[in-house]
Structures are given as C-alpha cells and as structure tokens.
PDB file of C-alpha atoms in Angstrom:
ATOM      1  CA  MET A 210     -38.564 -79.949  58.593  1.00  0.00           C
ATOM      2  CA  GLY A 211     -37.821 -78.147  55.309  1.00  0.00           C
ATOM      3  CA  ARG A 212     -40.017 -80.549  53.367  1.00  0.00           C
ATOM      4  CA  LEU A 213     -42.903 -79.966  55.756  1.00  0.00           C
ATOM      5  CA  VAL A 214     -42.614 -76.197  55.288  1.00  0.00           C
ATOM      6  CA  ASN A 215     -42.513 -76.604  51.495  1.00  0.00           C
ATOM      7  CA  ARG A 216     -45.590 -78.836  51.562  1.00  0.00           C
ATOM      8  CA  CYS A 217     -47.458 -76.346  53.757  1.00  0.00           C
ATOM      9  CA  LEU A 218     -46.558 -73.487  51.415  1.00  0.00           C
ATOM     10  CA  ILE A 219     -47.732 -75.479  48.379  1.00  0.00           C
ATOM     11  CA  ALA A 220     -51.001 -76.413  50.117  1.00  0.00           C
ATOM     12  CA  ALA A 221     -51.586 -72.783  51.094  1.00  0.00           C
ATOM     13  CA  ALA A 222     -50.980 -71.634  47.519  1.00  0.00           C
ATOM     14  CA  VAL A 223     -53.416 -74.222  46.162  1.00  0.00           C
ATOM     15  CA  LEU A 224     -56.066 -73.152  48.672  1.00  0.00           C
ATOM     16  CA  LEU A 225     -55.571 -69.484  47.776  1.00  0.00           C
ATOM     17  CA  VAL A 226     -55.949 -70.180  44.076  1.00  0.00           C
ATOM     18  CA  ALA A 227     -58.996 -72.388  44.636  1.00  0.00           C
ATOM     19  CA  SER A 228     -60.657 -69.898  46.940  1.00  0.00           C
ATOM     20  CA  GLY A 229     -59.963 -67.088  44.481  1.00  0.00           C
ATOM     21  CA  ALA A 230     -61.558 -69.082  41.669  1.00  0.00           C
ATOM     22  CA  GLN A 231     -64.559 -69.921  43.834  1.00  0.00           C
ATOM     23  CA  ALA A 232     -64.916 -66.290  44.881  1.00  0.00           C
ATOM     24  CA  ALA A 233     -64.851 -65.220  41.235  1.00  0.00           C
ATOM     25  CA  GLN A 234     -67.571 -67.768  40.406  1.00  0.00           C
ATOM     26  CA  ASP A 235     -69.658 -66.598  43.357  1.00  0.00           C
ATOM     27  CA  ASP A 236     -69.275 -62.966  42.246  1.00  0.00           C
ATOM     28  CA  LEU A 237     -70.352 -63.870  38.715  1.00  0.00           C
ATOM     29  CA  ALA A 238     -73.361 -65.865  39.945  1.00  0.00           C
ATOM     30  CA  SER A 239     -74.514 -63.078  42.248  1.00  0.00           C
ATOM     31  CA  ALA A 240     -74.116 -60.493  39.458  1.00  0.00           C
ATOM     32  CA  ILE A 241     -76.250 -62.611  37.109  1.00  0.00           C
ATOM     33  CA  LEU A 242     -78.901 -63.072  39.788  1.00  0.00           C
ATOM     34  CA  LYS A 243     -78.974 -59.296  40.320  1.00  0.00           C
ATOM     35  CA  CYS A 244     -79.687 -58.885  36.606  1.00  0.00           C
ATOM     36  CA  LEU A 245     -82.741 -61.109  37.007  1.00  0.00           C
ATOM     37  CA  ASP A 246     -84.092 -58.644  39.593  1.00  0.00           C
ATOM     38  CA  GLN A 247     -83.968 -55.783  37.082  1.00  0.00           C
ATOM     39  CA  GLN A 248     -87.364 -54.544  35.895  1.00  0.00           C
ATOM     40  CA  GLY A 249     -87.916 -54.871  32.146  1.00  0.00           C
ATOM     41  CA  GLU A 250     -86.095 -56.730  29.428  1.00  0.00           C
ATOM     42  CA  GLN A 251     -83.987 -53.724  28.379  1.00  0.00           C
ATOM     43  CA  ALA A 252     -82.644 -53.264  31.904  1.00  0.00           C
ATOM     44  CA  GLN A 253     -81.884 -56.981  32.216  1.00  0.00           C
ATOM     45  CA  LEU A 254     -80.110 -57.038  28.857  1.00  0.00           C
ATOM     46  CA  ALA A 255     -78.064 -53.972  29.790  1.00  0.00           C
ATOM     47  CA  CYS A 256     -77.102 -55.667  33.058  1.00  0.00           C
ATOM     48  CA  TYR A 257     -76.005 -58.868  31.260  1.00  0.00           C
ATOM     49  CA  ASN A 258     -74.031 -56.803  28.742  1.00  0.00           C
ATOM     50  CA  ARG A 259     -72.175 -55.037  31.576  1.00  0.00           C
ATOM     51  CA  ILE A 260     -71.222 -58.427  33.024  1.00  0.00           C
ATOM     52  CA  ALA A 261     -70.039 -59.663  29.629  1.00  0.00           C
ATOM     53  CA  LEU A 262     -67.947 -56.530  29.053  1.00  0.00           C
ATOM     54  CA  ARG A 263     -66.402 -56.871  32.517  1.00  0.00           C
ATOM     55  CA  LEU A 264     -65.536 -60.525  31.827  1.00  0.00           C
ATOM     56  CA  ARG A 265     -64.013 -59.633  28.481  1.00  0.00           C
ATOM     57  CA  ALA A 266     -61.880 -56.918  30.093  1.00  0.00           C
ATOM     58  CA  GLU A 267     -60.747 -59.255  32.897  1.00  0.00           C
ATOM     59  CA  ARG A 268     -59.871 -61.992  30.416  1.00  0.00           C
ATOM     60  CA  ALA A 269     -57.907 -59.551  28.243  1.00  0.00           C
ATOM     61  CA  ILE A 270     -55.867 -58.524  31.263  1.00  0.00           C
ATOM     62  CA  SER A 271     -55.296 -61.996  32.685  1.00  0.00           C
ATOM     63  CA  VAL A 272     -54.496 -63.777  29.398  1.00  0.00           C
ATOM     64  CA  PRO A 273     -51.470 -62.168  27.762  1.00  0.00           C
ATOM     65  CA  SER A 274     -51.402 -62.138  24.005  1.00  0.00           C
ATOM     66  CA  PRO A 275     -48.634 -64.183  22.448  1.00  0.00           C
ATOM     67  CA  ALA A 276     -45.426 -62.260  21.776  1.00  0.00           C
ATOM     68  CA  VAL A 277     -45.026 -63.950  18.441  1.00  0.00           C
ATOM     69  CA  PRO A 278     -47.990 -64.097  16.111  1.00  0.00           C
ATOM     70  CA  PRO A 279     -49.013 -67.559  14.998  1.00  0.00           C
ATOM     71  CA  PRO A 280     -47.579 -68.664  11.688  1.00  0.00           C
ATOM     72  CA  SER A 281     -49.542 -67.794   8.631  1.00  0.00           C
ATOM     73  CA  VAL A 282     -49.336 -69.411   5.257  1.00  0.00           C
ATOM     74  CA  ALA A 283     -48.524 -67.221   2.277  1.00  0.00           C
ATOM     75  CA  ALA A 284     -51.359 -66.137  -0.015  1.00  0.00           C
ATOM     76  CA  LYS A 285     -49.008 -65.857  -3.004  1.00  0.00           C
ATOM     77  CA  PRO A 286     -45.607 -67.400  -3.697  1.00  0.00           C
ATOM     78  CA  SER A 287     -43.726 -64.123  -3.258  1.00  0.00           C
ATOM     79  CA  ASP A 288     -44.980 -63.980   0.354  1.00  0.00           C
ATOM     80  CA  PHE A 289     -43.850 -67.510   1.259  1.00  0.00           C
ATOM     81  CA  GLY A 290     -41.763 -67.341   4.455  1.00  0.00           C
ATOM     82  CA  LYS A 291     -42.426 -63.629   4.848  1.00  0.00           C
ATOM     83  CA  GLU A 292     -43.623 -63.983   8.440  1.00  0.00           C
ATOM     84  CA  SER A 293     -40.024 -64.651   9.514  1.00  0.00           C
ATOM     85  CA  LEU A 294     -38.862 -61.303   8.121  1.00  0.00           C
ATOM     86  CA  PRO A 295     -38.553 -58.412  10.598  1.00  0.00           C
ATOM     87  CA  THR A 296     -41.544 -56.624   9.063  1.00  0.00           C
ATOM     88  CA  GLY A 297     -43.618 -59.809   9.376  1.00  0.00           C
ATOM     89  CA  GLY A 298     -46.334 -60.975   7.078  1.00  0.00           C
ATOM     90  CA  ASP A 299     -49.808 -61.999   8.072  1.00  0.00           C
ATOM     91  CA  ASP A 300     -51.549 -62.715   4.810  1.00  0.00           C
ATOM     92  CA  SER A 301     -53.845 -65.682   4.842  1.00  0.00           C
ATOM     93  CA  ALA A 302     -52.785 -68.699   3.098  1.00  0.00           C
ATOM     94  CA  GLU A 303     -52.668 -71.374   0.565  1.00  0.00           C
ATOM     95  CA  HIS A 304     -49.027 -72.414  -0.102  1.00  0.00           C
ATOM     96  CA  ASP A 305     -46.937 -74.740   1.991  1.00  0.00           C
ATOM     97  CA  SER A 306     -43.927 -74.938  -0.317  1.00  0.00           C
ATOM     98  CA  LEU A 307     -42.111 -72.983  -2.993  1.00  0.00           C
ATOM     99  CA  THR A 308     -39.946 -74.064  -5.916  1.00  0.00           C
ATOM    100  CA  ALA A 309     -37.516 -71.631  -7.558  1.00  0.00           C
ATOM    101  CA  GLN A 310     -34.247 -71.395  -9.491  1.00  0.00           C
ATOM    102  CA  VAL A 311     -31.048 -70.548  -7.625  1.00  0.00           C
ATOM    103  CA  THR A 312     -29.374 -67.397  -8.962  1.00  0.00           C
ATOM    104  CA  GLY A 313     -26.520 -67.244  -6.468  1.00  0.00           C
ATOM    105  CA  VAL A 314     -25.026 -68.934  -3.427  1.00  0.00           C
ATOM    106  CA  THR A 315     -22.548 -67.632  -0.862  1.00  0.00           C
ATOM    107  CA  TYR A 316     -21.030 -69.408   2.125  1.00  0.00           C
ATOM    108  CA  ASN A 317     -19.959 -67.984   5.482  1.00  0.00           C
ATOM    109  CA  PRO A 318     -16.734 -69.182   7.184  1.00  0.00           C
ATOM    110  CA  PHE A 319     -18.716 -71.926   8.942  1.00  0.00           C
ATOM    111  CA  ARG A 320     -19.943 -73.341   5.593  1.00  0.00           C
ATOM    112  CA  ARG A 321     -23.524 -72.123   6.151  1.00  0.00           C
ATOM    113  CA  PHE A 322     -25.013 -70.951   2.868  1.00  0.00           C
ATOM    114  CA  THR A 323     -27.118 -68.013   1.782  1.00  0.00           C
ATOM    115  CA  VAL A 324     -29.066 -68.644  -1.402  1.00  0.00           C
ATOM    116  CA  ARG A 325     -30.648 -66.078  -3.750  1.00  0.00           C
ATOM    117  CA  LEU A 326     -33.634 -67.206  -5.783  1.00  0.00           C
ATOM    118  CA  ASP A 327     -34.959 -66.020  -9.128  1.00  0.00           C
ATOM    119  CA  ASN A 328     -38.074 -64.630  -7.397  1.00  0.00           C
ATOM    120  CA  GLY A 329     -35.927 -62.185  -5.371  1.00  0.00           C
ATOM    121  CA  GLN A 330     -36.102 -64.081  -2.097  1.00  0.00           C
ATOM    122  CA  VAL A 331     -32.977 -64.730  -0.024  1.00  0.00           C
ATOM    123  CA  TRP A 332     -32.763 -67.684   2.385  1.00  0.00           C
ATOM    124  CA  ARG A 333     -29.988 -68.453   4.882  1.00  0.00           C
ATOM    125  CA  GLN A 334     -29.098 -71.809   6.409  1.00  0.00           C
ATOM    126  CA  MET A 335     -29.690 -71.812  10.166  1.00  0.00           C
ATOM    127  CA  ASP A 336     -26.626 -72.009  12.416  1.00  0.00           C
ATOM    128  CA  GLY A 337     -28.013 -75.092  14.156  1.00  0.00           C
ATOM    129  CA  ASP A 338     -28.044 -77.059  10.892  1.00  0.00           C
ATOM    130  CA  SER A 339     -24.652 -78.737  10.546  1.00  0.00           C
ATOM    131  CA  SER A 340     -25.285 -80.247   7.082  1.00  0.00           C
ATOM    132  CA  VAL A 341     -22.960 -78.976   4.369  1.00  0.00           C
ATOM    133  CA  ALA A 342     -24.689 -78.096   1.095  1.00  0.00           C
ATOM    134  CA  ARG A 343     -23.005 -78.387  -2.275  1.00  0.00           C
ATOM    135  CA  PHE A 344     -24.618 -76.171  -4.872  1.00  0.00           C
ATOM    136  CA  ARG A 345     -23.422 -76.088  -8.482  1.00  0.00           C
ATOM    137  CA  ASN A 346     -23.897 -72.291  -8.396  1.00  0.00           C
ATOM    138  CA  ASP A 347     -24.286 -72.133 -12.167  1.00  0.00           C
ATOM    139  CA  GLY A 348     -27.837 -70.834 -12.340  1.00  0.00           C
ATOM    140  CA  THR A 349     -29.332 -74.167 -13.400  1.00  0.00           C
ATOM    141  CA  GLU A 350     -30.152 -75.556  -9.974  1.00  0.00           C
ATOM    142  CA  ALA A 351     -33.663 -75.541  -8.551  1.00  0.00           C
ATOM    143  CA  VAL A 352     -34.668 -75.749  -4.904  1.00  0.00           C
ATOM    144  CA  ARG A 353     -37.895 -76.483  -3.096  1.00  0.00           C
ATOM    145  CA  ILE A 354     -38.516 -74.842   0.264  1.00  0.00           C
ATOM    146  CA  ALA A 355     -41.200 -76.438   2.403  1.00  0.00           C
ATOM    147  CA  ARG A 356     -42.795 -75.435   5.663  1.00  0.00           C
ATOM    148  CA  GLY A 357     -41.774 -77.664   8.590  1.00  0.00           C
ATOM    149  CA  MET A 358     -42.771 -78.012  12.208  1.00  0.00           C
ATOM    150  CA  PHE A 359     -42.432 -75.234  14.782  1.00  0.00           C
ATOM    151  CA  ASN A 360     -42.217 -72.383  12.245  1.00  0.00           C
ATOM    152  CA  SER A 361     -39.262 -73.966  10.461  1.00  0.00           C
ATOM    153  CA  TYR A 362     -38.489 -74.141   6.750  1.00  0.00           C
ATOM    154  CA  HIS A 363     -36.564 -76.858   4.927  1.00  0.00           C
ATOM    155  CA  LEU A 364     -34.685 -76.337   1.667  1.00  0.00           C
ATOM    156  CA  PHE A 365     -34.352 -79.279  -0.710  1.00  0.00           C
ATOM    157  CA  ILE A 366     -32.020 -79.149  -3.710  1.00  0.00           C
ATOM    158  CA  VAL A 367     -34.017 -80.702  -6.549  1.00  0.00           C
ATOM    159  CA  GLY A 368     -32.492 -84.044  -7.509  1.00  0.00           C
ATOM    160  CA  VAL A 369     -30.319 -84.270  -4.379  1.00  0.00           C
ATOM    161  CA  THR A 370     -31.099 -86.255  -1.235  1.00  0.00           C
ATOM    162  CA  GLY A 371     -31.326 -84.356   2.054  1.00  0.00           C
ATOM    163  CA  SER A 372     -32.634 -81.077   3.356  1.00  0.00           C
ATOM    164  CA  TYR A 373     -31.343 -77.981   5.112  1.00  0.00           C
ATOM    165  CA  VAL A 374     -33.050 -75.857   7.763  1.00  0.00           C
ATOM    166  CA  VAL A 375     -33.310 -72.298   6.465  1.00  0.00           C
ATOM    167  CA  LYS A 376     -34.760 -68.904   7.340  1.00  0.00           C
ATOM    168  CA  ARG A 377     -35.916 -66.263   4.901  1.00  0.00           C
ATOM    169  CA  ILE A 378     -33.942 -63.039   5.288  1.00  0.00           C
ATOM    170  CA  LYS A 379     -35.245 -61.085   2.292  1.00  0.00           C
TER     171      LYS A 379
END
C-alpha cells in the first residue's frame, strides 16, 4: 500500500511539473501572437521586448547564480591561485602553473606543511593529503605548483617524485 501511495505522489508531481511547463509555453505563445496583432513595427518590437525582459527576469529568479564563482586562471604569476584567497581573484588568464624558490617551510603537528615562496605567496598542504613532504629548507629548493581538477592545486618539489595537494593562503 505504501508503494502505491509513493508512486501516485510521484506521478502527480510529474504531471504538475509537466502541466506547469506546458502552461508556461502556452502563455509565451499567446503573448507572441498578441504582439503580431499590434499595429506598426514599433509597437510590435516594443511588445517583443517586453516579453524578452519578462523572460530574462523569470530566468534570473528561477536559476540561482552559483555560490562559488567559476575558477579563473591568473593573468600574471603573482595572481596564480589567488581565487582561493578570501578576497578572491577574477582576473582572466594565461598561466596554469607556477615555479618559484622556497624561502621557508613550517610543519603543523600533523606533518602538513606551509611553504613560503620567493614571490611572497604562501601555500599550505591540504588536510586531506596524507603524503609527508621532506623539504631541505635551505633556500635552494624550487617547487612547481600546477592547477589540477576541481579547483585543486598540486605542488611538486623540483627533482623529487610525487605531488602534494595545496591551497594558497597568502
């Protein structure tokens, strides 16, 4: 009995959605046909413009904007990874990686590192990355940070195999 009720509720919901979509199409078609009845090109154009503005307003209400802006690629090396900073960064782009010298490394109690680069940027290893990095921390080491999938960044120590998932914090 419970399954039958669930199926009826699902069918009713589908019919409501379908009828709402059909009603919206019918409303749009009748509004366009009314514009055809307007006398003169200016009146018809004004009528079509009103329909277009109404559609734009309805679409803006029904389609929420994403909470997180899409990733952008940095226009200059100093902006690489900037979109993950609290202030964001939405410059348009050309770079998909960055190479820099390490000026300092610190580790938290869980052996996750924070690395300072010679360009002033600071990157921190993500908590979900369980790899343990071993930096020389003598100022002679270089790293390459590359853009990954799903807004991620990967740090590679030049000359060492492996990568670490990082986030820019400064």
